[in-house]
């Protein structure tokens, strides 16, 4: 399974030491990783993070190796954060309900907020529904409320790695609007809206291959000590 995207430094989605506790989390959470790693280090834990599109993340959690350039990463993650709708037939030791996020339309400048059901001829960037839960959530919404999703493919830009592609395309003026998570729009300070709330829930998972340090760190995650890092960006913390 290759992880590559023309024009982007994909090494920026890998953090820390390969000898540390191994995390795989959604790519859209990349901007939270430095704070998490700093906090974990203060507690005596060395960590390694991958920030990946959710479908790739799930494959990693199930043991698939990952190739980045000439590097192949074979070690399986020990702790993952994943969209609840993708959690099935996975070998886990423990699960902790974490938070929920909602999808939005992000943009910059003085633009109108178009009807989401009439964007087929507009310059939109949309996450790929086969690589991301964000793209799947939008596809499901569009087909339920609007029309056949396939009609969007001609006039829009489909992005396989949206957490890298879409913000840059908006800032560079390559598109006028982009579908992204509310948390991402808040991080980038983009204007954003959505005509109806579409939410997805995420959980922390401790995988069966997790070693003792990862088990200990997962217990800290379960205590809610890192919730504050997510609340800052508008994630709705799960009721405990």
Coordinates of C-alpha atoms in Angstrom, one line a residue:
X1 CA 0.0 0.0 0.0
X2 CA 1.7 3.2 -1.2
X3 CA 1.2 6.6 0.3
X4 CA 2.2 9.3 -2.2
X5 CA 0.9 12.5 -3.6
X6 CA 2.5 14.5 -6.4
X7 CA 3.8 17.9 -5.2
X8 CA 3.5 17.2 -1.5
X9 CA 6.0 16.1 1.1
X10 CA 4.2 13.1 2.6
X11 CA 7.0 12.6 5.2
X12 CA 5.2 15.5 7.0
X13 CA 2.6 13.0 8.0
X14 CA 5.1 10.9 10.1
X15 CA 6.3 12.1 13.5
X16 CA 8.5 11.0 16.4
X17 CA 10.6 7.9 16.9
X18 CA 9.8 4.5 15.2
X19 CA 10.9 3.0 18.5
X20 CA 8.1 4.8 20.4
X21 CA 4.5 3.8 21.0
X22 CA 2.9 3.6 17.6
X23 CA -0.2 5.7 16.7
X24 CA -2.2 5.9 13.5
X25 CA -4.8 8.7 13.5
X26 CA -6.8 10.5 10.8
X27 CA -4.8 12.9 8.7
X28 CA -7.3 15.7 9.5
X29 CA -5.9 15.7 13.1
X30 CA -2.3 16.3 12.0
X31 CA -2.2 19.8 13.7
X32 CA -2.9 18.3 17.1
X33 CA 0.0 15.8 17.0
X34 CA 2.8 18.1 18.2
X35 CA 0.8 19.0 21.4
X36 CA -0.1 15.3 22.0
X37 CA 3.5 14.2 21.6
X38 CA 4.8 17.0 23.9
X39 CA 2.3 16.0 26.6
X40 CA 3.0 12.3 26.3
X41 CA 6.8 13.1 26.5
X42 CA 6.2 15.0 29.7
X43 CA 4.6 11.9 31.1
X44 CA 7.6 9.8 30.1
X45 CA 6.2 8.2 26.8
X46 CA 8.1 8.2 23.5
X47 CA 5.7 8.1 20.6
X48 CA 5.5 7.7 16.9
X49 CA 2.5 9.1 14.9
X50 CA 1.1 8.5 11.4
X51 CA -1.6 10.9 10.2
X52 CA -3.4 9.1 7.3
X53 CA -6.7 9.1 5.3
X54 CA -9.0 6.9 7.4
X55 CA -9.4 4.0 4.9
X56 CA -5.6 3.7 4.7
X57 CA -5.4 4.0 8.5
X58 CA -7.8 1.1 8.9
X59 CA -5.7 -1.1 6.6
X60 CA -2.6 -0.1 8.7
X61 CA -4.5 -1.1 11.8
X62 CA -5.2 -4.5 10.2
X63 CA -1.6 -5.1 9.5
X64 CA -0.9 -3.7 6.0
X65 CA 2.6 -2.3 5.5
X66 CA 2.9 1.3 4.2
X67 CA 5.3 2.5 1.5
X68 CA 6.4 6.1 1.5
X69 CA 9.0 6.8 -1.3
X70 CA 11.7 4.2 -0.8
X71 CA 10.7 3.5 2.8
X72 CA 8.5 0.6 3.8
X73 CA 6.9 0.7 7.3
X74 CA 5.9 -2.7 8.4
X75 CA 5.3 -2.3 12.1
X76 CA 1.6 -2.3 13.0
X77 CA 0.2 0.6 15.0
X78 CA -0.7 -0.1 18.7
X79 CA -3.2 2.8 19.2
X80 CA -5.5 4.2 16.6
X81 CA -8.2 6.8 16.4
X82 CA -10.9 5.9 13.8
X83 CA -14.3 6.8 12.6
X84 CA -16.8 4.6 14.4
X85 CA -18.4 3.5 11.1
X86 CA -15.1 2.0 10.0
X87 CA -14.7 -0.1 13.1
X88 CA -15.7 -3.6 12.3
X89 CA -13.8 -6.9 12.1
X90 CA -10.8 -5.4 13.9
X91 CA -8.7 -7.1 16.6
X92 CA -8.8 -4.7 19.5
X93 CA -8.2 -5.0 23.3
X94 CA -10.1 -1.9 24.3
X95 CA -12.2 0.9 22.8
X96 CA -12.8 4.4 24.2
X97 CA -15.4 6.7 22.7
X98 CA -13.6 10.0 22.0
X99 CA -15.4 12.8 20.2
X100 CA -17.4 13.8 17.1
X101 CA -16.7 16.2 14.3
X102 CA -19.0 17.6 11.6
X103 CA -18.4 18.3 7.9
X104 CA -18.5 21.8 6.4
X105 CA -18.0 23.8 3.3
X106 CA -14.8 26.0 3.8
X107 CA -13.8 29.0 1.8
X108 CA -11.9 32.3 2.0
X109 CA -12.9 35.9 0.9
X110 CA -16.4 37.2 0.1
X111 CA -18.2 34.3 -1.5
X112 CA -21.8 33.3 -1.4
X113 CA -22.8 30.2 0.5
X114 CA -24.2 28.0 -2.3
X115 CA -27.0 25.4 -2.0
X116 CA -25.0 22.2 -1.5
X117 CA -27.4 20.4 -4.0
X118 CA -26.4 22.8 -6.8
X119 CA -22.6 22.7 -6.8
X120 CA -22.1 20.6 -9.9
X121 CA -20.8 23.5 -12.0
X122 CA -18.8 25.2 -9.2
X123 CA -15.1 24.9 -8.3
X124 CA -15.3 22.6 -5.3
X125 CA -12.7 20.3 -3.8
X126 CA -14.2 17.1 -2.4
X127 CA -12.6 14.3 -0.4
X128 CA -12.4 10.9 -2.1
X129 CA -15.1 8.7 -0.7
X130 CA -13.0 5.6 -1.2
X131 CA -10.0 6.8 1.0
X132 CA -11.7 9.0 3.7
X133 CA -14.6 8.8 6.0
X134 CA -15.1 12.6 5.3
X135 CA -15.6 11.8 1.7
X136 CA -17.9 9.0 2.4
X137 CA -20.0 11.1 4.8
X138 CA -20.4 13.8 2.2
X139 CA -21.2 11.3 -0.5
X140 CA -23.9 9.7 1.6
X141 CA -25.4 13.1 2.5
X142 CA -25.4 14.3 -1.2
X143 CA -27.0 11.1 -2.5
X144 CA -29.7 11.2 0.2
X145 CA -30.5 14.9 0.0
X146 CA -29.5 16.0 -3.5
X147 CA -28.8 13.7 -6.4
X148 CA -26.5 11.2 -7.9
X149 CA -23.0 11.7 -6.6
X150 CA -21.3 10.8 -9.8
X151 CA -22.5 14.0 -11.5
X152 CA -20.0 15.9 -9.4
X153 CA -17.0 14.2 -10.7
X154 CA -16.8 16.3 -13.9
X155 CA -16.9 19.8 -12.4
X156 CA -15.1 19.2 -9.1
X157 CA -11.7 18.2 -7.9
X158 CA -11.6 14.8 -6.0
X159 CA -8.8 14.6 -3.5
X160 CA -7.3 11.4 -2.2
X161 CA -5.4 13.0 0.7
X162 CA -7.8 15.9 1.5
X163 CA -6.1 17.1 4.7
X164 CA -3.1 18.2 2.5
X165 CA -4.7 19.0 -0.8
X166 CA -7.9 20.9 0.0
X167 CA -6.5 23.7 2.2
X168 CA -3.7 24.4 -0.3
X169 CA -6.1 24.4 -3.2
X170 CA -8.3 26.9 -1.4
X171 CA -5.5 29.2 -0.4
X172 CA -3.9 29.1 -3.9
X173 CA -7.2 29.9 -5.6
X174 CA -7.4 26.6 -7.4
X175 CA -10.9 26.0 -6.1
X176 CA -13.4 28.3 -4.5
X177 CA -14.8 25.9 -1.9
X178 CA -13.7 22.7 -0.1
X179 CA -15.4 20.0 1.9
X180 CA -13.6 19.5 5.2
X181 CA -14.1 18.8 8.8
X182 CA -15.2 21.7 11.0
X183 CA -12.1 21.2 13.1
X184 CA -9.8 21.7 10.1
X185 CA -11.7 24.8 9.0
X186 CA -11.2 26.2 12.5
X187 CA -7.5 25.4 12.4
X188 CA -7.0 27.2 9.0
X189 CA -9.3 30.0 10.1
X190 CA -11.4 29.5 7.0
X191 CA -14.9 30.8 6.7
X192 CA -17.2 27.8 6.8
X193 CA -20.8 26.7 6.8
X194 CA -23.1 23.7 6.1
X195 CA -26.8 23.8 5.5
X196 CA -27.4 20.7 7.7
X197 CA -25.2 19.1 10.4
X198 CA -23.6 15.9 9.3
X199 CA -21.5 14.4 12.1
X200 CA -19.3 11.4 12.5
X201 CA -18.1 9.8 15.8
X202 CA -14.5 8.7 16.5
X203 CA -13.1 6.3 19.0
X204 CA -9.6 5.5 20.4
X205 CA -8.7 1.8 19.9
X206 CA -6.1 -0.2 21.7
X207 CA -5.1 -3.0 19.2
X208 CA -4.3 -6.6 20.2
X209 CA -0.6 -6.3 19.4
X210 CA -0.2 -3.4 21.8
X211 CA 2.8 -3.7 24.3
X212 CA 2.7 -2.8 27.9
X213 CA 3.8 0.9 27.5
X214 CA 1.0 1.4 24.9
X215 CA -1.5 -0.2 27.3
X216 CA -0.4 2.2 30.1
X217 CA -0.7 5.2 27.7
X218 CA -4.1 4.1 26.5
X219 CA -5.3 4.1 30.1
X220 CA -4.3 7.8 30.3
X221 CA -6.2 8.5 27.1
X222 CA -9.2 6.9 28.7
X223 CA -9.0 9.2 31.6
X224 CA -9.7 12.1 29.3
X225 CA -6.4 14.0 29.8
X226 CA -6.0 14.8 26.1
X227 CA -9.6 15.9 25.5
X228 CA -8.6 19.5 26.0
X229 CA -6.4 19.4 22.9
X230 CA -9.4 18.4 20.8
X231 CA -11.9 20.8 22.4
X232 CA -9.8 23.7 21.3
X233 CA -10.7 22.9 17.7
X234 CA -14.4 22.4 18.2
X235 CA -14.5 18.6 18.5
X236 CA -17.5 17.6 20.6
X237 CA -16.2 15.4 23.4
X238 CA -18.2 12.2 24.0
X239 CA -20.3 12.1 27.1
X240 CA -18.7 9.8 29.6

